[in-house]
mmCIF file of C-alpha atoms in Angstrom:
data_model
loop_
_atom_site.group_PDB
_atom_site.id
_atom_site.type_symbol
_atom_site.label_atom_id
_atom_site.label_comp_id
_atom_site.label_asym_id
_atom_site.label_seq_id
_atom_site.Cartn_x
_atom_site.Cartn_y
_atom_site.Cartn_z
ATOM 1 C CA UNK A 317 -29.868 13.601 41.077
ATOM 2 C CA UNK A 318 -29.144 14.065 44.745
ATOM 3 C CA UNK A 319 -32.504 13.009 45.751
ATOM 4 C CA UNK A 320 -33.293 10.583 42.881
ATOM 5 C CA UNK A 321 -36.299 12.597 42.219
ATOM 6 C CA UNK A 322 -37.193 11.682 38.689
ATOM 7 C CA UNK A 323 -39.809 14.022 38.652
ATOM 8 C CA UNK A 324 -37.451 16.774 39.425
ATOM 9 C CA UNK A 325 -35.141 15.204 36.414
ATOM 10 C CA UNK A 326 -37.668 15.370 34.063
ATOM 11 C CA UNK A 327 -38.965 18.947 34.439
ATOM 12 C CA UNK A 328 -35.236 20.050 33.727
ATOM 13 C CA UNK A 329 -34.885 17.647 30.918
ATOM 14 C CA UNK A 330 -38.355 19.046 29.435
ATOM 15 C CA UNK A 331 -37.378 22.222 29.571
ATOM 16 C CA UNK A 332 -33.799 22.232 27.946
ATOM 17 C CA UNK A 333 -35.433 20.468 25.022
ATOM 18 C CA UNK A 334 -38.570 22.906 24.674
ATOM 19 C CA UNK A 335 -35.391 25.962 25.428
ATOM 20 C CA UNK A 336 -33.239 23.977 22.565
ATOM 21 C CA UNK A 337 -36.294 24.107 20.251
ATOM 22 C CA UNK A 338 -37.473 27.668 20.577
ATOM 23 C CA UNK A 339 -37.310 30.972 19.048
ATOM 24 C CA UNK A 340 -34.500 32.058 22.074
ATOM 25 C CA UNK A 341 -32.420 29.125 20.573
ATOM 26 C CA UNK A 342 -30.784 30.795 17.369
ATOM 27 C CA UNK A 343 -30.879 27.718 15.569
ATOM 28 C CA UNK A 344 -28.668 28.320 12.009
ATOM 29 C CA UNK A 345 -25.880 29.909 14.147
ATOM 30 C CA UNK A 346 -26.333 28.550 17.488
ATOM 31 C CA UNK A 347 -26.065 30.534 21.106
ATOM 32 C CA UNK A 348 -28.901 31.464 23.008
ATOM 33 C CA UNK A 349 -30.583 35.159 22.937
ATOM 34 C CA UNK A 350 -30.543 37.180 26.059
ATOM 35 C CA UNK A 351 -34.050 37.224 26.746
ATOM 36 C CA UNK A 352 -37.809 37.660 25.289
ATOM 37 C CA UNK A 353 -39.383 40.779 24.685
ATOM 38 C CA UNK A 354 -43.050 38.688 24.683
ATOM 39 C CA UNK A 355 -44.746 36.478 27.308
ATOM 40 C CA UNK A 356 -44.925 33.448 24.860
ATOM 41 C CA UNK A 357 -41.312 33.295 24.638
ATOM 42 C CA UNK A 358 -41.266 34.275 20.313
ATOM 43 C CA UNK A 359 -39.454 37.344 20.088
ATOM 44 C CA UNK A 360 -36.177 36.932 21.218
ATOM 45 C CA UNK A 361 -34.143 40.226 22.217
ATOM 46 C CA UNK A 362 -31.207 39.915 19.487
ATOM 47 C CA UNK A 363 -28.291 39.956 21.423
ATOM 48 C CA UNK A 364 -26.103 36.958 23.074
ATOM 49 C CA UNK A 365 -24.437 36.809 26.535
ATOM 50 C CA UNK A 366 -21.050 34.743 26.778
ATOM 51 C CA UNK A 367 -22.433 34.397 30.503
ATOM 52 C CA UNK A 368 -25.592 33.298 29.330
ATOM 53 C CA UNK A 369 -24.438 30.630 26.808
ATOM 54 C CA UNK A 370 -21.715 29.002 28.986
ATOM 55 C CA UNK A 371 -23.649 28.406 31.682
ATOM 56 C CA UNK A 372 -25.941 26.969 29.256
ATOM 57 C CA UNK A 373 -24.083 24.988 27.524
ATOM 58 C CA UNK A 374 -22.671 23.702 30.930
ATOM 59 C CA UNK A 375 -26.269 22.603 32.312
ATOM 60 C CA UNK A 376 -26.863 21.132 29.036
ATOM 61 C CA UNK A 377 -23.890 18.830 29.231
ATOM 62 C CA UNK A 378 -24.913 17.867 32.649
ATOM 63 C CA UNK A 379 -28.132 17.046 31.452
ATOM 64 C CA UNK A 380 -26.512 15.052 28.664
ATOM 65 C CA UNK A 381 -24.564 13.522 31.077
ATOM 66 C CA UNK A 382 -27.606 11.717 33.173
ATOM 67 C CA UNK A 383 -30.067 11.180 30.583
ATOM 68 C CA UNK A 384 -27.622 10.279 27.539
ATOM 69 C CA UNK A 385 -30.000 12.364 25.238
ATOM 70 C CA UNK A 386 -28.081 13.504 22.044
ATOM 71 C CA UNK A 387 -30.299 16.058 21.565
ATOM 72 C CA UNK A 388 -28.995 17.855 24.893
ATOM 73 C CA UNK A 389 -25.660 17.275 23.485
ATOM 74 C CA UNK A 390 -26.321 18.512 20.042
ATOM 75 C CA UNK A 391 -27.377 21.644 21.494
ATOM 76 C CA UNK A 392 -24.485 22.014 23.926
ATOM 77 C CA UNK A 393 -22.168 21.460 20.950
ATOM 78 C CA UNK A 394 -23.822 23.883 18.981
ATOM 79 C CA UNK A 395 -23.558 26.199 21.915
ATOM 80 C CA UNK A 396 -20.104 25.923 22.179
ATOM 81 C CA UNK A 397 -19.172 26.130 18.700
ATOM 82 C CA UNK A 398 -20.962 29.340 18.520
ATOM 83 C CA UNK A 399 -18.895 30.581 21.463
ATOM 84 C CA UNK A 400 -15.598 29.830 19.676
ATOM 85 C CA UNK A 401 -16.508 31.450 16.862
ATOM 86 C CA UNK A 402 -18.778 34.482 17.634
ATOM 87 C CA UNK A 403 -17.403 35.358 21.169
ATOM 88 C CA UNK A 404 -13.844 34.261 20.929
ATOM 89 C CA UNK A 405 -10.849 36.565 20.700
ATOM 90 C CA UNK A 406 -8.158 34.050 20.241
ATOM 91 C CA UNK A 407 -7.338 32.096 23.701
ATOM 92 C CA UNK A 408 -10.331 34.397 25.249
ATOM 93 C CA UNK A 409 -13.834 35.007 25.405
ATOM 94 C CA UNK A 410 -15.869 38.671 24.583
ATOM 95 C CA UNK A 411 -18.921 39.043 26.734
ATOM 96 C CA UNK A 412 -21.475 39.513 23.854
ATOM 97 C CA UNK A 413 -21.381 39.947 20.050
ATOM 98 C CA UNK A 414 -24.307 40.779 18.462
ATOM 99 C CA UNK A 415 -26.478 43.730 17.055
ATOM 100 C CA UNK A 416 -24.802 45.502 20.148
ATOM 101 C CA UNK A 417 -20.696 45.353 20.165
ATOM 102 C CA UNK A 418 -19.114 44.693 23.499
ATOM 103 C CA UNK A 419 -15.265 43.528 23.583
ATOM 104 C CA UNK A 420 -14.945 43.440 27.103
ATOM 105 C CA UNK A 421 -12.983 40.256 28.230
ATOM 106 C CA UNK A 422 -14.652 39.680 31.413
ATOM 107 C CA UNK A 423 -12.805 37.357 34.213
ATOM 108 C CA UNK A 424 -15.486 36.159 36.035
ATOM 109 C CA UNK A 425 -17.128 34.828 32.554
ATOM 110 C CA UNK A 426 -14.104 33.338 31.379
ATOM 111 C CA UNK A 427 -14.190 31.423 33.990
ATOM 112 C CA UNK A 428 -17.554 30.024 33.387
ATOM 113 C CA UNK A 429 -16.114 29.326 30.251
ATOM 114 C CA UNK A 430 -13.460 27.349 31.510
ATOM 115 C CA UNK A 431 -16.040 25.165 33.165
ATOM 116 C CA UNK A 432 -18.226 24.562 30.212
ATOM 117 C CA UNK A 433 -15.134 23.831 28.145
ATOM 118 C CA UNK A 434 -13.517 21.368 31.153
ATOM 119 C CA UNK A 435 -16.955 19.445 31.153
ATOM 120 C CA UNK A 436 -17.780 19.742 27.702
ATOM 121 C CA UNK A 437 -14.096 18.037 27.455
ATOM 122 C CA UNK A 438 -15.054 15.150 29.705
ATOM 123 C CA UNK A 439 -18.628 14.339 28.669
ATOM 124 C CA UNK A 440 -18.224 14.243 25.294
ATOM 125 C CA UNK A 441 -14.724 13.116 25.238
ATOM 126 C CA UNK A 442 -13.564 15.765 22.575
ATOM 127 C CA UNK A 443 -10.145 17.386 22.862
ATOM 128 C CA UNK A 444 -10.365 20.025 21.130
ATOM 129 C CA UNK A 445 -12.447 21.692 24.078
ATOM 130 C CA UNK A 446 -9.907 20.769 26.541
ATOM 131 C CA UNK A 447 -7.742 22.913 24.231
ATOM 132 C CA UNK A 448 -9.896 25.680 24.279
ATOM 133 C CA UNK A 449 -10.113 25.995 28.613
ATOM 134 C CA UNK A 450 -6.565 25.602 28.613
ATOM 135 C CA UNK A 451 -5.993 28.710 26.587
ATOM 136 C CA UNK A 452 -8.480 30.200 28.226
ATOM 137 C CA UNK A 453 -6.934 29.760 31.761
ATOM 138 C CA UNK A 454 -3.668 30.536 30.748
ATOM 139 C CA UNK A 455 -4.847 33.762 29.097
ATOM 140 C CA UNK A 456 -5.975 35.302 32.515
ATOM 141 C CA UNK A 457 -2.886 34.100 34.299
ATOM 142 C CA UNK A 458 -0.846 35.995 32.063
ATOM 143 C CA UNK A 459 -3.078 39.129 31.554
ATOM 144 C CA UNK A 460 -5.356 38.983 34.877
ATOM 145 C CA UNK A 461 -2.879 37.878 37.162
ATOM 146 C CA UNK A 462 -0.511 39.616 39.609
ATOM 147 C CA UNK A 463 1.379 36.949 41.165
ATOM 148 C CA UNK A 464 3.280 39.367 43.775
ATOM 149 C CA UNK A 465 0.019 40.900 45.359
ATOM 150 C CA UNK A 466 -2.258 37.727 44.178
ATOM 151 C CA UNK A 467 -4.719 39.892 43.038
ATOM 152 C CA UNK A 468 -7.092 39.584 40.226
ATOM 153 C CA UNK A 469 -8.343 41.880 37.773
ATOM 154 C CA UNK A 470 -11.991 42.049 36.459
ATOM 155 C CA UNK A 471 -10.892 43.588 33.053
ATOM 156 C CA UNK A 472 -7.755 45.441 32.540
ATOM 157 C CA UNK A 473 -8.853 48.511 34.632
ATOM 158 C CA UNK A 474 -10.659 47.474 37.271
ATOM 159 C CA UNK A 475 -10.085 45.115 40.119
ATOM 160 C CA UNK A 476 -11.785 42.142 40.720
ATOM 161 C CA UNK A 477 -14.991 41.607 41.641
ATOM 162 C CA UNK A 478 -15.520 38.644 44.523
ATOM 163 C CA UNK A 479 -17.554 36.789 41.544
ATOM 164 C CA UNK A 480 -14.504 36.886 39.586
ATOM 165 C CA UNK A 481 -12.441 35.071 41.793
ATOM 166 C CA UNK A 482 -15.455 32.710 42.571
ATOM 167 C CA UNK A 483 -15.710 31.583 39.162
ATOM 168 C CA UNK A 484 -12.702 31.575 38.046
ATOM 169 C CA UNK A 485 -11.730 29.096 41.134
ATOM 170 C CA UNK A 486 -14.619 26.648 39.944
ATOM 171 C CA UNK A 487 -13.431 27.146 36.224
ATOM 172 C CA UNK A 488 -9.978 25.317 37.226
ATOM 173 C CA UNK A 489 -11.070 22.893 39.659
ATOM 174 C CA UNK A 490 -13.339 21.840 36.544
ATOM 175 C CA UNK A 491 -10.294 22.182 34.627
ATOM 176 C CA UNK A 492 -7.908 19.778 37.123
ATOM 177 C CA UNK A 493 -10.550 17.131 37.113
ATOM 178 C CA UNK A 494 -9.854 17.383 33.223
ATOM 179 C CA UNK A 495 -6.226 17.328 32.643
ATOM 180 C CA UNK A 496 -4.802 16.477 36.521
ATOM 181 C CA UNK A 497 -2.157 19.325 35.969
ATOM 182 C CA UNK A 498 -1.838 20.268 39.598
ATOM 183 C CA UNK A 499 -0.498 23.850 38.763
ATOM 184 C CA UNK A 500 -4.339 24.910 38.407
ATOM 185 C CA UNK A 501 -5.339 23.215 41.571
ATOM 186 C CA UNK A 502 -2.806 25.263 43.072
ATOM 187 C CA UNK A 503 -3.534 28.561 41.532
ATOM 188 C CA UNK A 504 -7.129 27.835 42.718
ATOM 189 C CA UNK A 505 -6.125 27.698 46.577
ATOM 190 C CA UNK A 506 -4.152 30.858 45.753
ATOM 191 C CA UNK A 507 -7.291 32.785 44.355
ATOM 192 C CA UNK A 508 -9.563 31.193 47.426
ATOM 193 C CA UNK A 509 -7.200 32.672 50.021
ATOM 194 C CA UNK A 510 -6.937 36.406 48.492
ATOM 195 C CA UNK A 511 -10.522 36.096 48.047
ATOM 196 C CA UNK A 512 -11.237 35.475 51.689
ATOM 197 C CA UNK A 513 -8.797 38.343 52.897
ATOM 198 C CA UNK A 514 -10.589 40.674 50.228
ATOM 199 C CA UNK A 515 -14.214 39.997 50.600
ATOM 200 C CA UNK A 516 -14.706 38.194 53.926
ATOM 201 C CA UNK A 517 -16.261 39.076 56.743
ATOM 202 C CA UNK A 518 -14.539 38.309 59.601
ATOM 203 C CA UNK A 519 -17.472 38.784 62.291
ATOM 204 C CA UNK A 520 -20.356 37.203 60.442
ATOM 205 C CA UNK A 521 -18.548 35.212 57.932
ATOM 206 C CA UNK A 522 -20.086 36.581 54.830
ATOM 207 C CA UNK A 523 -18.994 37.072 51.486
ATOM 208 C CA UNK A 524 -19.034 40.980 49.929
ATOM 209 C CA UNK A 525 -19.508 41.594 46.410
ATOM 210 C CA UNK A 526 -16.864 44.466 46.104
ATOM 211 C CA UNK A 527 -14.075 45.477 48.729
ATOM 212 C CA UNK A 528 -14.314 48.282 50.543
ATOM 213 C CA UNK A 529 -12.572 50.102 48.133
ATOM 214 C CA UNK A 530 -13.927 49.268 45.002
ATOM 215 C CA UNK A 531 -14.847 52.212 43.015
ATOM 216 C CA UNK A 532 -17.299 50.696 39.886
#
């Protein structure tokens, strides 16, 4: 809505409802499919993303947000509930559960999750989510966190990647702008700072994906 383009609104708007009502939308269980395996968009690949359904849910929220559609909201609450229950491990999030098993508890996506559940907090005025990003953020303090080298990890094992602190940054801003508890604000400058010594540049200014000695 930067430009007041409603032609640009529309498009998005038409798309998340044809998306919501499509075979990639699993309906009785909610979540969104990875992908399609045809070009008419029928045969979804059986498998769910917590990246994929997060940032999702997150643009359908948005879209809620300007257009006051309840069907965008539906399917952002449907969306979310199946994250809770299908990719949640207690205060944190799996990346996928499906026909193909994968516990990992990724940082980066966490931290889209954070977002999704800080916005879908605000928009639709429901604690319960606020409850959900809290734990989530908390989680990755605690278990992802070295506050002596202020370093991140990616997963237990490996370091962090520079998406990791990227998102996770975003995911509590978004999560300030919720509750005002200034401690996440704070960790957030924390993250930004060791991000910049790890991945940045100094002569152009760019971002890296990995530091230098990243091993993955």
């Amino acid at each position: 809505m930067r430009t007041q383009n409603p032609k640009a609104l529309n498009m998005v708007l038409f798309t998340l409802r044809k998306l919501s009502e499509g075979r990639l939308h699993d309906q009785p269980t909610g979540g969104f499919h990875r992908y399609a395996t045809d070009a008419a968009w029928q045969l979804p690949h059986f498998e769910k993303m917590l990246s994929d359904n997060v940032q999702l849910a997150t643009i359908y929220l948005e879209a809620h947000q300007l257009s006051k559609d309840a069907q965008l909201a539906d399917t952002a609450r449907k969306t979310l509930a199946f994250i809770l229950t299908d990719l949640s491990t207690g205060p944190f999030y799996t990346a996928k559960r499906d026909q193909i098993l994968d516990d990992k508890i990724i940082t980066a996506y966490n931290g889209l999750a954070i977002t999704a559940f800080s916005k879908a907090a605000q928009i639709l005025n429901e604690p319960h989510y606020l409850k959900a990003a809290q734990r989530a953020a908390v989680y990755l303090r605690e278990h992802r966190y070295d506050p002596q080298s202020n370093r991140l990890q990616r997963t237990p094992n490996i370091p962090a990647l520079a998406e990791d602190y990227a998102y996770l940054v975003a995911g509590l801003i978004d999560l300030y702008q919720t509750d005002f508890n200034a401690e996440w604000l704070s960790w957030a400058a924390q993250l930004t700072l060791a991000q910049q010594t790890l991945f940045a540049d100094p002569q152009s200014g760019a971002l890296y994906s990995t530091t230098a000695d990243t091993d993955l």
